[in-house]
Tab-separated table of C-alpha atoms and ligand atoms in Angstrom:
chain	number	residue	atom	x	y	z
A	11	MET	CA	0.174	0.237	0.166
A	12	GLU	CA	2.746	2.032	0.926
A	13	GLU	CA	4.648	1.584	-2.654
A	14	ILE	CA	1.477	2.136	-4.085
A	15	ARG	CA	1.078	5.319	-2.563
A	16	SER	CA	4.451	6.714	-2.911
A	17	ALA	CA	4.442	5.638	-6.856
A	18	TYR	CA	0.727	8.184	-6.831
A	19	LEU	CA	2.687	10.593	-5.340
A	20	ASP	CA	5.798	10.552	-7.402
A	21	GLU	CA	3.695	10.616	-10.967
A	22	THR	CA	1.486	13.339	-9.276
A	23	LEU	CA	4.412	15.531	-8.224
A	24	ASP	CA	5.971	15.207	-11.740
A	25	THR	CA	3.004	16.162	-13.774
A	26	VAL	CA	2.434	18.467	-11.293
A	27	ARG	CA	5.270	20.513	-11.421
A	28	ALA	CA	5.738	20.703	-14.835
A	29	ALA	CA	3.898	23.480	-14.412
A	30	ASP	CA	6.360	25.918	-14.381
A	31	PHE	CA	5.720	27.952	-11.111
A	32	LEU	CA	5.926	24.957	-9.035
A	33	GLN	CA	9.385	24.964	-9.476
A	34	TYR	CA	9.310	26.499	-6.701
A	35	ARG	CA	7.600	23.753	-4.652
A	36	SER	CA	10.268	21.854	-2.587
A	37	LYS	CA	9.853	17.733	-2.674
A	38	ASP	CA	8.320	17.842	0.701
A	39	LEU	CA	5.104	17.620	0.746
A	40	PRO	CA	3.211	20.198	2.967
A	41	THR	CA	2.490	18.556	6.475
A	42	TRP	CA	-0.260	21.182	6.965
A	43	CYS	CA	-3.657	19.988	7.757
A	44	PRO	CA	-5.928	19.455	4.658
A	45	GLY	CA	-7.550	22.487	3.911
A	46	CYS	CA	-5.132	24.916	5.869
A	47	GLY	CA	-4.959	28.576	4.624
A	48	TYR	CA	-1.357	28.010	4.122
A	49	PHE	CA	-1.296	26.326	1.021
A	50	GLY	CA	-3.293	29.569	-0.583
A	51	ILE	CA	-0.038	31.675	0.445
A	52	VAL	CA	2.718	29.716	-0.652
A	53	ASP	CA	0.635	28.817	-3.804
A	54	ALA	CA	0.674	32.817	-4.452
A	55	LEU	CA	4.188	33.133	-3.190
A	56	TYR	CA	5.538	30.425	-6.138
A	57	ARG	CA	3.356	32.625	-8.663
A	58	ALA	CA	5.092	35.725	-7.772
A	59	CYS	CA	8.525	34.149	-7.490
A	60	ARG	CA	7.597	32.765	-11.201
A	61	GLU	CA	6.356	36.261	-12.492
A	62	LEU	CA	9.130	37.887	-11.133
A	63	ASP	CA	11.830	34.911	-13.151
A	64	LEU	CA	13.526	35.288	-9.620
A	65	LYS	CA	16.262	32.474	-9.526
A	66	GLN	CA	16.018	29.900	-6.655
A	67	GLU	CA	19.032	30.388	-5.333
A	68	ASN	CA	18.882	34.019	-5.165
A	69	ILE	CA	16.141	33.816	-2.705
A	70	VAL	CA	15.995	32.881	0.777
A	71	THR	CA	12.738	32.228	2.961
A	72	VAL	CA	13.484	33.163	7.181
A	73	SER	CA	10.710	31.544	9.262
A	74	GLY	CA	10.219	31.557	13.219
A	75	ILE	CA	8.379	28.556	14.844
A	76	GLY	CA	4.420	27.265	14.345
A	77	CYS	CA	2.862	26.043	11.415
A	78	SER	CA	4.221	28.851	9.625
A	79	GLY	CA	7.445	28.250	10.298
A	80	ARG	CA	7.652	25.142	8.205
A	81	THR	CA	7.370	27.509	4.881
A	82	PRO	CA	11.139	27.446	4.190
A	83	ILE	CA	10.751	23.462	4.136
A	84	PHE	CA	7.895	23.768	1.223
A	85	ILE	CA	9.792	26.269	-0.630
A	86	ASN	CA	12.521	25.577	-2.852
A	87	THR	CA	14.641	27.943	-1.991
A	88	TYR	CA	17.489	28.865	0.429
A	89	GLY	CA	15.990	29.148	3.587
A	90	PHE	CA	16.311	29.113	7.495
A	91	HIS	CA	13.861	27.993	10.447
A	92	THR	CA	14.748	30.010	12.829
A	93	LEU	CA	13.759	30.293	16.797
A	94	HIS	CA	10.343	31.542	17.947
A	95	GLY	CA	9.277	35.378	16.997
A	96	ARG	CA	13.015	35.779	15.475
A	97	SER	CA	12.687	35.935	11.807
A	98	ILE	CA	12.848	39.777	11.039
A	99	PRO	CA	16.419	39.452	13.097
A	100	VAL	CA	17.785	36.735	11.179
A	101	ALA	CA	16.142	38.039	7.759
A	102	THR	CA	17.662	41.478	8.534
A	103	GLY	CA	21.424	40.311	9.177
A	104	LEU	CA	21.049	38.220	5.901
A	105	LYS	CA	19.854	41.190	3.856
A	106	LEU	CA	22.714	43.343	5.457
A	107	ALA	CA	25.008	40.864	4.133
A	108	ARG	CA	23.622	39.872	0.937
A	109	GLU	CA	22.037	42.916	-0.363
A	110	ASP	CA	21.467	40.998	-3.906
A	111	LEU	CA	18.698	38.097	-2.683
A	112	THR	CA	15.213	38.523	-2.290
A	113	VAL	CA	14.946	37.877	1.046
A	114	PHE	CA	11.021	36.871	2.662
A	115	ALA	CA	10.666	36.871	6.450
A	116	VAL	CA	7.442	34.792	7.149
A	117	ALA	CA	5.710	34.731	10.862
A	118	GLY	CA	2.467	33.308	12.667
A	119	ASP	CA	0.814	36.205	14.578
A	120	GLY	CA	1.911	34.200	17.240
A	121	ASP	CA	5.319	34.466	16.074
A	122	ALA	CA	5.294	37.972	14.908
A	123	LEU	CA	3.191	39.805	17.110
A	124	GLY	CA	3.621	38.244	20.510
A	125	ILE	CA	6.824	36.636	21.170
A	126	GLY	CA	8.697	38.382	18.301
A	127	GLY	CA	6.686	41.778	18.605
A	128	GLY	CA	9.386	43.876	20.137
A	129	HIS	CA	11.422	43.498	16.276
A	130	LEU	CA	8.697	45.030	14.212
A	131	PRO	CA	8.995	48.921	14.672
A	132	HIS	CA	12.725	48.676	14.200
A	133	VAL	CA	12.909	46.807	11.016
A	134	ALA	CA	9.846	49.335	10.245
A	135	ARG	CA	11.991	52.400	11.382
A	136	LYS	CA	15.059	51.447	9.604
A	137	ASN	CA	13.078	50.550	6.289
A	138	ILE	CA	15.420	47.203	6.093
A	139	ASN	CA	14.259	46.279	2.404
A	140	ILE	CA	12.666	42.381	2.907
A	141	THR	CA	9.731	41.398	2.514
A	142	PHE	CA	7.534	40.275	5.110
A	143	LEU	CA	4.367	37.695	5.374
A	144	LEU	CA	2.296	37.724	8.558
A	145	PHE	CA	0.545	34.507	8.394
A	146	ASP	CA	-2.715	35.457	10.427
A	147	ASN	CA	-5.058	32.796	11.504
A	148	SER	CA	-5.811	34.343	14.456
A	149	ILE	CA	-4.419	31.611	16.996
A	150	TYR	CA	-1.555	29.315	18.109
A	151	GLY	CA	-1.768	26.958	15.360
A	152	LEU	CA	1.101	24.880	16.086
A	153	THR	CA	0.294	24.411	20.124
A	154	LYS	CA	-3.673	23.572	19.518
A	155	GLY	CA	-5.383	26.603	19.239
A	156	GLN	CA	-4.374	29.532	22.168
A	157	SER	CA	-5.324	32.787	21.960
A	158	SER	CA	-3.041	34.722	20.242
A	159	SER	CA	-2.095	38.543	19.895
A	160	THR	CA	-4.577	39.128	16.810
A	161	THR	CA	-8.089	36.275	18.982
A	162	PRO	CA	-11.274	38.352	18.687
A	163	HIS	CA	-12.369	39.276	21.830
A	164	GLU	CA	-14.270	36.871	23.945
A	165	MET	CA	-13.856	34.335	21.387
A	166	LYS	CA	-13.551	30.632	22.682
A	167	THR	CA	-10.191	29.021	22.633
A	168	SER	CA	-7.811	26.265	24.165
A	169	SER	CA	-6.329	28.808	26.610
A	170	HIS	CA	-9.541	30.817	27.010
A	171	PRO	CA	-12.457	28.804	26.818
A	172	ALA	CA	-14.797	30.739	28.538
A	173	GLY	CA	-13.772	33.729	26.189
A	174	ASN	CA	-10.814	35.970	24.865
A	175	PRO	CA	-10.393	38.796	27.769
A	176	ASP	CA	-8.276	40.460	25.571
A	177	THR	CA	-8.272	43.056	22.879
A	178	PRO	CA	-7.040	41.979	19.976
A	179	LEU	CA	-4.396	44.142	18.148
A	180	ASN	CA	-4.888	45.460	14.411
A	181	PRO	CA	-1.820	44.541	12.422
A	182	ILE	CA	-2.159	47.155	9.604
A	183	ARG	CA	-2.603	49.778	12.017
A	184	LEU	CA	0.241	48.462	14.182
A	185	ALA	CA	2.852	48.746	10.744
A	186	LEU	CA	1.184	52.128	9.988
A	187	ALA	CA	2.178	53.386	12.939
A	188	TYR	CA	5.569	51.849	13.843
A	189	GLY	CA	6.394	53.799	10.546
A	190	ALA	CA	6.638	51.225	7.407
A	191	SER	CA	6.203	52.504	3.684
A	192	PHE	CA	5.003	49.356	2.179
A	193	VAL	CA	1.868	48.290	4.057
A	194	ALA	CA	-0.865	45.939	2.835
A	195	ARG	CA	-3.151	42.919	3.117
A	196	GLY	CA	-4.308	39.599	1.486
A	197	TYR	CA	-6.273	36.653	1.710
A	198	ALA	CA	-5.330	32.906	1.572
A	199	GLY	CA	-8.554	32.642	-0.653
A	200	ASP	CA	-7.511	34.515	-3.206
A	201	PRO	CA	-4.183	33.244	-4.628
A	202	GLN	CA	-3.896	35.591	-7.314
A	203	GLY	CA	-4.603	38.851	-5.902
A	204	LEU	CA	-2.630	37.959	-3.293
A	205	LYS	CA	0.385	37.117	-5.495
A	206	ASP	CA	0.108	40.390	-6.990
A	207	ILE	CA	0.209	41.679	-3.584
A	208	ILE	CA	3.308	39.895	-3.241
A	209	LYS	CA	4.907	40.841	-6.165
A	210	ASN	CA	4.481	44.162	-5.635
A	211	GLY	CA	5.838	43.938	-2.429
A	212	ILE	CA	8.660	42.104	-3.476
A	213	LEU	CA	9.502	45.159	-6.069
A	214	TYR	CA	9.024	47.712	-3.119
A	215	GLN	CA	12.765	48.678	-2.285
A	216	GLY	CA	12.354	48.753	1.750
A	217	PHE	CA	10.666	46.847	4.334
A	218	SER	CA	7.225	45.957	2.811
A	219	PHE	CA	4.721	44.457	5.728
A	220	ILE	CA	1.801	42.225	4.222
A	221	GLN	CA	-0.243	40.677	6.848
A	222	ILE	CA	-2.532	37.770	4.991
A	223	LEU	CA	-5.223	36.527	6.469
A	224	THR	CA	-6.227	32.444	6.229
A	225	PRO	CA	-8.101	30.019	8.497
A	226	CYS	CA	-6.438	27.516	10.569
A	227	VAL	CA	-9.511	25.051	9.822
A	228	THR	CA	-8.554	22.638	12.746
A	229	PHE	CA	-8.282	24.713	15.816
A	230	ASP	CA	-11.101	27.709	14.588
A	231	LYS	CA	-14.189	26.302	13.530
A	232	GLU	CA	-16.214	29.278	14.129
A	233	ASN	CA	-14.214	32.643	13.858
A	234	ARG	CA	-11.981	32.603	10.487
A	235	THR	CA	-13.230	30.037	8.650
A	236	TRP	CA	-13.324	30.285	5.133
A	237	LYS	CA	-16.701	31.247	5.067
A	238	ASN	CA	-16.277	33.655	7.193
A	239	LEU	CA	-13.288	35.242	5.561
A	240	LYS	CA	-15.146	35.092	2.165
A	241	GLU	CA	-18.009	37.152	3.209
A	242	ASN	CA	-15.729	39.718	5.069
A	243	VAL	CA	-13.175	40.375	1.949
A	244	VAL	CA	-13.595	43.553	0.274
A	245	ASP	CA	-10.966	45.083	-2.392
A	246	LEU	CA	-9.719	48.245	-1.303
A	247	THR	CA	-7.586	48.723	-4.685
A	248	PRO	CA	-9.659	51.520	-6.212
A	249	ARG	CA	-9.957	53.416	-2.330
A	250	MET	CA	-6.166	53.628	-2.358
A	251	GLU	CA	-4.173	56.827	-2.560
A	252	GLU	CA	-0.381	56.627	-2.185
A	253	LYS	CA	0.615	57.926	0.845
A	254	ASN	CA	-2.186	59.041	2.410
A	255	MET	CA	-2.124	57.388	6.226
A	256	GLU	CA	-5.319	58.695	7.347
A	257	THR	CA	-6.956	57.115	4.575
A	258	ALA	CA	-4.931	53.597	5.131
A	259	MET	CA	-5.598	54.170	9.206
A	260	ARG	CA	-9.054	54.422	8.808
A	261	LEU	CA	-9.788	51.685	5.750
A	262	ALA	CA	-7.549	49.282	7.882
A	263	GLN	CA	-10.910	48.867	10.673
A	264	ASN	CA	-11.846	45.765	11.020
A	265	GLU	CA	-14.583	44.561	9.517
A	266	PRO	CA	-15.327	44.335	6.520
A	267	HIS	CA	-11.468	43.473	5.991
A	268	GLY	CA	-10.271	45.760	3.489
A	269	VAL	CA	-7.633	43.432	1.383
A	270	GLY	CA	-5.232	45.406	-0.915
A	271	ILE	CA	-1.906	48.130	-0.358
A	272	PHE	CA	-3.028	50.028	2.333
A	273	PHE	CA	0.229	52.804	1.966
A	274	TRP	CA	2.683	53.258	0.050
A	275	ASP	CA	5.420	55.246	-0.054
A	276	LYS	CA	7.996	55.071	-2.845
A	277	LYS	CA	10.318	57.466	-2.462
A	278	ARG	CA	11.992	56.985	1.095
A	279	PRO	CA	15.366	55.235	0.313
A	280	HIS	CA	15.995	51.938	2.442
A	281	TYR	CA	18.747	51.143	4.892
A	282	GLN	CA	21.408	50.305	2.816
A	283	GLU	CA	20.992	53.219	0.509
A	284	ILE	CA	20.451	55.361	3.050
A	285	LEU	CA	24.137	53.713	4.819
A	286	ARG	CA	25.680	54.630	1.448
A	287	ASN	CA	24.177	58.139	1.323
A	288	LEU	CA	25.585	58.575	4.675
A	289	ASN	CA	29.120	57.502	3.524
A	290	LYS	CA	29.469	59.572	0.450
A	291	GLY	CA	29.659	62.777	3.104
A	292	ASN	CA	33.124	60.691	4.789
B	314	TPP	C1	10.633	30.115	22.922
B	314	TPP	C2	9.014	29.680	22.633
B	314	TPP	N1	7.923	29.775	23.257
B	314	TPP	C3	6.699	28.912	23.098
B	314	TPP	C4	7.355	28.072	22.171
B	314	TPP	C5	5.802	27.725	21.934
B	314	TPP	N2	5.272	27.772	20.216
B	314	TPP	C6	5.582	26.973	19.519
B	314	TPP	S1	4.680	27.892	18.257
B	314	TPP	C7	3.579	28.803	19.040
B	314	TPP	C8	2.963	29.440	18.706
B	314	TPP	C9	2.608	29.079	17.158
B	314	TPP	O1	1.556	30.822	16.725
B	314	TPP	P1	1.531	31.584	15.520
B	314	TPP	O2	2.828	31.843	15.347
B	314	TPP	O3	0.505	32.377	15.524
B	314	TPP	O4	2.103	30.532	14.555
B	314	TPP	P2	0.815	29.355	14.013
B	314	TPP	O5	1.125	27.521	14.039
B	314	TPP	O6	-0.414	29.710	13.787
B	314	TPP	O7	1.090	29.198	12.155
B	314	TPP	C10	4.337	28.677	20.716
B	314	TPP	C11	3.668	29.875	21.504
B	314	TPP	C12	7.863	28.092	21.841
B	314	TPP	N3	8.479	26.750	20.690
B	314	TPP	N4	9.399	28.725	21.712
B	315	SF4	S1	-3.255	23.497	12.911
B	315	SF4	FE1	-4.289	25.157	12.217
B	315	SF4	S2	-2.805	26.868	11.166
B	315	SF4	FE2	-2.024	24.920	11.450
B	315	SF4	S3	-1.446	23.231	9.694
B	315	SF4	FE3	-3.302	22.572	10.868
B	315	SF4	S4	-5.054	24.210	9.821
B	315	SF4	FE4	-2.990	25.067	9.740
B	316	MG	MG1	-1.094	31.886	14.202
């Protein structure tokens, strides 16, 4: 039985790999639960890399810990699976040492906004030229459904069976307040739209912050489900004005979830450009 399964998988994988964007997919089949939104996210990432014709050997994907932390294993690029909350500092060091590489930092909501929350203001204010993908399922998935920094107030979770007493963070408003100069939100159920957002994030010369709404189908059967997400996502593209903080802050309200680019400062130099300019004067 195992032999038949493995032969079937090999054959299926070979067929699927023929589709050229799947060159960015690793041989390891994702261990995520069937129906997890993370499949949609990596699909969008593969497509973005393909459309920009990035070479696998010039990409590094850096993750922390969590179900989202497994991402570098399923992408056929270089990668680091680091410590809980530490994808941003590792990605920062990497980008400073190797400016030629395309560097993705990925993190879950617990990883990015809980234990690793102290890194976000600094990567944003320094404007390090990396693309940050926040896999926001509003829950700690890997450790079985505890409340995270984005879990809605009163939602029942494994750590708060009577309901979450805390007020959730709004990641878009947070990134804007920290001074991130490319701030966007995508949705795992729309890999094509998400691919376009990620492409813009990669092309952006500076820190790009992309929150991705995605369901944890195993530990959240009520809140961020596929159905609820689909019904609560609206495309913001027509209402976006470049570099208007006030509009961005207003549109970042919780419901319905606006999807698109909230803020985009095309003129701000990234960290290494600032360093070069400073050094020119000496
Ligand atoms: C220092 C440390 N503290 C706690 C943990 C346990 N832990 C592993 S993953 C995780 C939370 C993951 O949640 P999130 O970042 O939202 O990722 P998801 O699993 O939802 O993708 C926690 C608390 C750990 N691995 N290391
Ligand atoms: S536990 Fe949740 S986040 Fe983790 S793989 Fe399963 S569905 Fe996805
Ligand atoms: Mg999570």
